CSV table of C-alpha atoms in Angstrom, one decimal:
chain,number,residue,atom,x,y,z
B,1,MET,CA,-22.4,19.5,-9.7
B,2,THR,CA,-20.1,22.3,-10.9
B,3,VAL,CA,-16.7,21.2,-10.9
B,4,VAL,CA,-11.9,23.9,-12.6
B,5,GLU,CA,-9.2,21.5,-13.3
B,6,ALA,CA,-6.1,23.6,-13.7
B,7,GLY,CA,-6.0,24.8,-17.3
B,8,SER,CA,-9.1,22.9,-18.4
B,9,GLY,CA,-11.9,25.3,-17.2
B,10,ARG,CA,-13.6,22.4,-15.4
B,11,LEU,CA,-14.0,22.1,-11.7
B,12,LYS,CA,-13.4,18.7,-10.1
B,13,GLY,CA,-16.2,17.2,-8.0
B,14,GLU,CA,-16.9,14.0,-6.1
B,15,ALA,CA,-17.2,11.9,-9.2
B,16,ASP,CA,-13.7,12.8,-10.2
B,17,GLU,CA,-12.3,11.9,-6.7
B,18,PRO,CA,-13.4,8.3,-5.8
B,19,GLY,CA,-11.9,6.6,-2.8
B,20,TRP,CA,-11.3,9.7,-0.7
B,21,GLU,CA,-14.0,9.2,1.9
B,22,VAL,CA,-13.3,9.3,5.6
B,23,ASP,CA,-13.6,5.9,7.3
B,24,PRO,CA,-16.1,6.5,10.2
B,25,ASP,CA,-14.5,3.8,12.3
B,26,ASP,CA,-11.0,5.4,12.1
B,27,GLU,CA,-11.2,7.7,15.1
B,28,TRP,CA,-7.8,9.3,14.5
B,29,GLY,CA,-8.5,9.8,10.9
B,30,VAL,CA,-11.9,11.4,11.5
B,31,ALA,CA,-10.5,13.8,14.1
B,32,LEU,CA,-7.6,14.8,11.9
B,33,ILE,CA,-9.7,15.5,8.8
B,34,ALA,CA,-12.2,17.4,10.8
B,35,THR,CA,-9.4,19.6,12.3
B,36,VAL,CA,-7.9,20.2,8.8
B,37,GLY,CA,-11.3,21.0,7.4
B,38,ARG,CA,-12.1,23.4,10.2
B,39,GLN,CA,-8.8,25.2,9.7
B,40,LEU,CA,-9.4,25.5,6.0
B,41,LYS,CA,-12.9,27.0,6.6
B,42,LEU,CA,-11.5,29.5,9.2
B,43,ARG,CA,-8.8,30.6,6.8
B,44,ARG,CA,-11.2,30.9,3.9
B,45,GLU,CA,-13.6,33.0,5.9
B,46,ALA,CA,-10.8,35.2,7.3
B,47,VAL,CA,-9.8,36.3,3.8
B,48,GLY,CA,-13.5,36.9,2.9
B,49,MET,CA,-14.0,34.2,0.3
B,50,ARG,CA,-17.2,32.4,-0.3
B,51,ALA,CA,-17.0,28.6,-0.8
B,52,ALA,CA,-17.9,28.8,-4.5
B,53,GLU,CA,-15.3,31.5,-5.1
B,54,PHE,CA,-12.7,29.5,-3.2
B,55,GLY,CA,-13.6,26.3,-5.1
B,56,THR,CA,-13.1,28.0,-8.4
B,57,ALA,CA,-9.7,29.3,-7.3
B,58,VAL,CA,-8.5,25.8,-6.3
B,59,GLY,CA,-10.2,23.9,-9.1
B,60,TYR,CA,-12.9,22.1,-7.1
B,61,GLY,CA,-16.7,22.4,-6.9
B,62,GLU,CA,-18.5,24.2,-4.1
B,63,ASP,CA,-20.0,21.0,-2.8
B,64,MET,CA,-16.5,19.4,-2.5
B,65,VAL,CA,-15.3,22.5,-0.6
B,66,TYR,CA,-18.1,22.1,1.9
B,67,LYS,CA,-17.4,18.4,2.3
B,68,ILE,CA,-13.7,18.9,2.9
B,69,GLU,CA,-14.3,21.7,5.3
B,70,GLY,CA,-16.9,19.6,7.1
B,71,GLY,CA,-14.5,16.7,7.6
B,72,LYS,CA,-16.5,14.4,5.2
B,73,ARG,CA,-13.8,14.1,2.5
B,74,ILE,CA,-10.0,13.7,2.6
B,75,PRO,CA,-8.4,16.5,0.6
B,76,ARG,CA,-5.9,15.6,-2.0
B,77,GLN,CA,-2.4,17.0,-2.0
B,78,ASP,CA,-3.1,19.3,-5.0
B,79,TYR,CA,-6.2,20.7,-3.1
B,80,LEU,CA,-4.1,21.6,-0.1
B,81,SER,CA,-1.3,23.0,-2.2
B,82,ARG,CA,-3.6,25.3,-4.2
B,83,ALA,CA,-5.5,26.2,-1.0
B,84,ASP,CA,-2.2,27.2,0.6
B,85,GLU,CA,-1.4,29.6,-2.3
B,86,VAL,CA,-4.9,31.0,-2.5
B,87,LEU,CA,-5.1,31.6,1.3
B,88,GLY,CA,-1.5,32.9,1.6
B,89,ALA,CA,-0.8,30.3,4.3
B,90,GLY,CA,2.9,30.3,3.8
B,91,GLY,CA,3.1,26.5,3.5
B,92,LEU,CA,1.2,25.7,6.7
B,93,VAL,CA,-1.8,24.3,4.8
B,94,ALA,CA,0.3,22.3,2.3
B,95,ALA,CA,2.3,20.8,5.2
B,96,THR,CA,-0.8,19.1,6.6
B,97,TRP,CA,-0.5,16.6,3.7
B,98,GLU,CA,2.1,14.6,5.6
B,99,ASP,CA,-0.6,13.6,8.1
B,100,VAL,CA,-3.6,13.8,5.8
B,101,LYS,CA,-2.2,11.3,3.2
B,102,ARG,CA,-2.1,8.5,5.9
B,103,VAL,CA,-5.8,8.9,6.6
B,104,ARG,CA,-6.8,7.6,3.2
B,105,TYR,CA,-5.4,4.2,4.0
B,106,PRO,CA,-7.2,1.8,6.3
B,107,LYS,CA,-6.1,1.7,9.9
B,108,LYS,CA,-4.7,-1.8,9.6
B,109,VAL,CA,-2.7,-1.0,6.5
B,110,ARG,CA,-1.3,2.1,8.2
B,111,GLU,CA,-0.1,0.0,11.1
B,112,LEU,CA,1.5,-2.6,8.8
B,113,ALA,CA,3.1,0.2,6.7
B,114,LYS,CA,4.5,1.8,9.9
B,115,LEU,CA,6.1,-1.5,11.0
B,116,GLU,CA,7.5,-2.1,7.5
B,117,GLY,CA,8.9,1.4,7.5
B,118,GLN,CA,10.8,0.8,10.7
B,119,ALA,CA,12.1,-2.7,10.0
B,120,VAL,CA,15.7,-3.2,9.2
B,121,GLU,CA,15.0,-6.7,7.9
B,122,ILE,CA,11.8,-8.1,6.3
B,123,GLY,CA,11.4,-11.8,5.3
B,124,VAL,CA,8.2,-13.1,3.7
B,125,TYR,CA,7.0,-16.4,2.3
B,126,GLU,CA,3.9,-16.3,0.1
B,127,CYS,CA,2.0,-19.3,-1.2
B,128,ASN,CA,-1.3,-17.8,-2.4
B,129,SER,CA,-0.5,-14.5,-4.1
B,130,ILE,CA,2.2,-12.1,-5.0
B,131,ASN,CA,3.3,-10.2,-1.8
B,132,GLY,CA,1.8,-6.8,-1.6
B,133,LEU,CA,5.2,-5.1,-1.5
B,134,LEU,CA,5.9,-6.7,-4.9
B,135,GLN,CA,2.6,-6.0,-6.7
B,136,THR,CA,2.0,-3.6,-9.5
B,137,PRO,CA,-1.1,-1.3,-9.2
B,138,ASP,CA,-3.0,-3.2,-11.9
B,139,HIS,CA,-2.2,-6.6,-10.3
B,140,ALA,CA,-3.4,-5.3,-6.9
B,141,ARG,CA,-6.5,-3.8,-8.5
B,142,ALA,CA,-7.4,-7.1,-10.2
B,143,LEU,CA,-7.0,-9.0,-6.9
B,144,PHE,CA,-9.2,-6.5,-5.0
B,145,GLU,CA,-11.8,-6.6,-7.8
B,146,SER,CA,-12.1,-10.4,-7.5
B,147,TRP,CA,-12.9,-10.4,-3.8
B,148,GLN,CA,-16.4,-11.3,-2.5
B,149,PRO,CA,-18.5,-9.6,-1.3
B,150,ALA,CA,-17.4,-7.1,-3.9
B,151,TYR,CA,-15.7,-3.8,-3.0
B,152,SER,CA,-17.1,-0.6,-4.4
B,153,PRO,CA,-14.9,1.0,-7.1
B,154,GLU,CA,-14.0,3.7,-4.6
B,155,GLU,CA,-12.9,1.3,-2.0
B,156,VAL,CA,-10.8,-0.7,-4.6
B,157,GLU,CA,-8.9,2.5,-5.5
B,158,ARG,CA,-8.4,3.3,-1.8
B,159,LEU,CA,-7.0,-0.2,-1.1
B,160,VAL,CA,-4.8,-0.1,-4.2
B,161,GLY,CA,-3.4,3.3,-3.1
B,162,ALA,CA,-2.7,2.0,0.4
B,163,ARG,CA,-0.9,-1.1,-1.0
B,164,MET,CA,1.3,1.1,-3.3
B,165,ALA,CA,2.1,3.5,-0.4
B,166,ARG,CA,3.7,0.6,1.5
B,167,GLN,CA,6.2,0.2,-1.3
B,168,SER,CA,8.0,3.3,-0.2
B,169,VAL,CA,10.0,0.8,1.8
B,170,PHE,CA,12.1,0.4,-1.3
B,171,GLU,CA,13.0,4.1,-1.2
B,172,ARG,CA,14.3,4.1,2.4
B,173,SER,CA,17.9,5.1,3.2
B,174,PRO,CA,19.6,3.2,4.6
B,175,ALA,CA,17.9,0.4,2.7
B,176,PRO,CA,16.4,-2.5,4.7
B,177,SER,CA,17.3,-6.1,3.9
B,178,LEU,CA,14.3,-7.6,2.1
B,179,SER,CA,13.8,-11.3,1.4
B,180,PHE,CA,10.9,-12.8,-0.4
B,181,VAL,CA,10.0,-16.4,-1.3
B,182,GLN,CA,7.2,-16.9,-3.7
B,183,GLU,CA,5.5,-20.2,-4.6
B,184,GLU,CA,5.8,-21.0,-8.3
B,185,ALA,CA,2.0,-21.1,-8.6
B,186,THR,CA,1.7,-17.5,-7.6
B,187,LEU,CA,3.9,-16.5,-10.6
B,188,ARG,CA,1.9,-18.6,-13.1
B,189,ARG,CA,-1.6,-17.3,-12.2
B,190,PRO,CA,-2.4,-14.7,-14.9
B,191,VAL,CA,-4.1,-12.2,-12.5
B,192,GLY,CA,-5.7,-9.4,-14.5
B,193,GLY,CA,-5.0,-11.0,-17.9
B,194,THR,CA,-1.8,-11.6,-19.9
B,195,MET,CA,-0.6,-8.0,-20.1
B,196,VAL,CA,-1.0,-7.3,-16.4
B,197,TRP,CA,0.6,-10.6,-15.6
B,198,ARG,CA,3.6,-9.9,-17.8
B,199,GLN,CA,4.0,-6.4,-16.2
B,200,GLN,CA,3.9,-8.1,-12.8
B,201,LEU,CA,6.6,-10.6,-13.8
B,202,GLU,CA,8.7,-7.7,-15.1
B,203,ARG,CA,8.2,-5.9,-11.8
B,204,LEU,CA,9.5,-9.0,-9.9
B,205,LEU,CA,12.6,-9.0,-12.0
B,206,GLU,CA,13.1,-5.3,-11.4
B,207,VAL,CA,12.8,-5.6,-7.6
B,208,GLY,CA,14.7,-8.9,-7.5
B,209,ARG,CA,17.8,-7.2,-9.0
B,210,LEU,CA,18.0,-4.6,-6.2
B,211,ARG,CA,21.1,-5.0,-4.1
B,212,ASN,CA,19.1,-5.2,-0.8
B,213,VAL,CA,16.5,-7.7,-2.1
B,214,ARG,CA,16.7,-11.5,-2.3
B,215,LEU,CA,13.8,-12.9,-4.3
B,216,GLN,CA,13.4,-16.7,-4.5
B,217,VAL,CA,11.0,-19.0,-6.1
B,218,MET,CA,9.7,-22.2,-4.5
B,219,PRO,CA,9.2,-24.7,-7.3
B,220,THR,CA,6.0,-26.7,-7.3
B,221,SER,CA,8.2,-29.8,-7.7
B,222,SER,CA,9.8,-29.1,-4.3
B,223,GLU,CA,9.2,-31.6,-1.4
B,224,ALA,CA,7.1,-30.7,1.6
B,225,HIS,CA,8.3,-27.7,3.6
B,226,PRO,CA,7.3,-25.7,6.7
B,227,GLY,CA,5.3,-23.1,4.7
B,228,LEU,CA,2.6,-25.4,3.5
B,229,ASN,CA,0.3,-24.1,6.3
B,230,GLY,CA,0.4,-20.6,4.8
B,231,ARG,CA,2.1,-17.3,4.7
B,232,ILE,CA,5.0,-16.4,7.0
B,233,GLU,CA,6.4,-12.9,7.7
B,234,VAL,CA,9.2,-11.8,10.1
B,235,LEU,CA,10.1,-8.2,10.6
B,236,LYS,CA,13.2,-7.2,12.6
B,237,PHE,CA,14.0,-3.8,14.1
B,238,GLY,CA,17.1,-1.9,14.9
B,239,ASP,CA,16.7,-2.3,18.6
B,240,GLY,CA,16.9,-6.1,18.3
B,241,THR,CA,13.1,-6.7,18.7
B,242,ALA,CA,11.0,-8.5,16.1
B,243,VAL,CA,7.4,-9.2,15.1
B,244,GLY,CA,6.2,-12.2,13.2
B,245,ARG,CA,3.1,-13.8,11.9
B,246,SER,CA,2.2,-17.1,10.2
B,247,ASP,CA,-1.1,-18.4,9.0
B,248,GLY,CA,-0.3,-21.8,10.4
B,249,ALA,CA,1.0,-20.8,13.9
B,250,PHE,CA,-0.1,-18.9,17.0
B,251,ALA,CA,-3.7,-18.5,15.7
B,252,GLY,CA,-2.4,-16.5,12.8
B,253,ARG,CA,-1.9,-13.4,15.0
B,254,PRO,CA,1.2,-11.2,15.1
B,255,THR,CA,3.6,-12.1,17.9
B,256,THR,CA,6.7,-10.5,19.5
B,257,ASP,CA,7.4,-13.5,21.8
B,258,PRO,CA,11.1,-14.4,21.3
B,259,LYS,CA,10.3,-18.1,21.4
B,260,HIS,CA,7.7,-17.7,18.7
B,261,ILE,CA,10.0,-15.5,16.6
B,262,ARG,CA,12.7,-18.2,16.7
B,263,ILE,CA,10.2,-20.8,15.5
B,264,LEU,CA,9.2,-18.6,12.6
B,265,GLU,CA,12.8,-17.8,11.7
B,266,LEU,CA,13.5,-21.6,11.7
B,267,ARG,CA,10.7,-22.2,9.4
B,268,TYR,CA,11.5,-19.4,7.1
B,269,GLY,CA,15.1,-20.3,7.0
B,270,THR,CA,14.2,-23.9,6.0
B,271,ILE,CA,11.9,-22.5,3.3
B,272,ARG,CA,14.7,-20.3,1.8
B,273,ALA,CA,17.1,-23.3,1.8
B,274,GLN,CA,14.6,-25.4,-0.2
B,275,ALA,CA,13.7,-22.6,-2.7
B,276,LEU,CA,15.7,-21.8,-5.8
B,277,PRO,CA,18.7,-19.5,-5.2
B,278,PRO,CA,18.1,-15.8,-6.1
B,279,ARG,CA,19.9,-16.0,-9.4
B,280,GLU,CA,18.1,-19.2,-10.5
B,281,SER,CA,14.8,-17.6,-9.4
B,282,LEU,CA,15.3,-14.6,-11.6
B,283,ALA,CA,16.2,-16.9,-14.5
B,284,PHE,CA,13.0,-18.9,-13.8
B,285,ILE,CA,10.9,-15.7,-14.0
B,286,GLU,CA,12.6,-14.7,-17.2
B,287,GLN,CA,11.7,-18.1,-18.6
B,288,LEU,CA,8.1,-17.6,-17.7
B,289,LEU,CA,8.1,-14.3,-19.5
B,290,GLY,CA,9.6,-16.0,-22.5
B,291,GLU,CA,6.8,-18.6,-22.6
B,292,THR,CA,4.0,-16.0,-23.1
């Protein structure tokens, strides 16, 4: 397949762009990408450009142009930005990225990211793995690559991208109040190998020092606590409502019932009280780093 990366003389094709397929089960995503593709095709034809000529101008192969215009592939931001310039769209094509970028991520992840993006308080207890909001890309990739049945390389990259996109919660202003309790075992497991593991611990220290974040470690030596049944998460919103979920309660499904939320808050509060305080938790992570 012909494929011109800016300044390199090489056009990019499908092999260069893994993980940008449209999920056929995502009705909103399918409709959006089809609409964007149709508009790109109409604009290209309106200026009298063939697909191959247009592809060369934006740095992509002819086949990729047809797939994007046909709603089969999600266009990257650089594709839309270059297309905007080539077509003289005055920013209208480039602006579609704000919607297009959300299509790349699975529907369930988008819904979770939306809730996290609206919450004024987030509290999470994790017992099996590092929470997704705290993971480095390499740590997340190693986790996804370990799952069975195995994901395709393209799907792994799509899932990693989705997980990293959720971390925009740290960039919000005003900043939400974030609280994490991690079981000690999740910090000791060298996911991805020693180097990836060390980078993950360093990331925990970086996030744990943010003013709006409280990161705590639950020592393995701790007595029994309400989180032994699994993960607990509580999100609170500015209007006073909340949503929570626990692996060990309410069939593991999200709940907005005030009575259920109070139970989850009680359990999470007890867990926080039994965990190491934030300062001691950071010192504990620093000690782990020193042991490697």
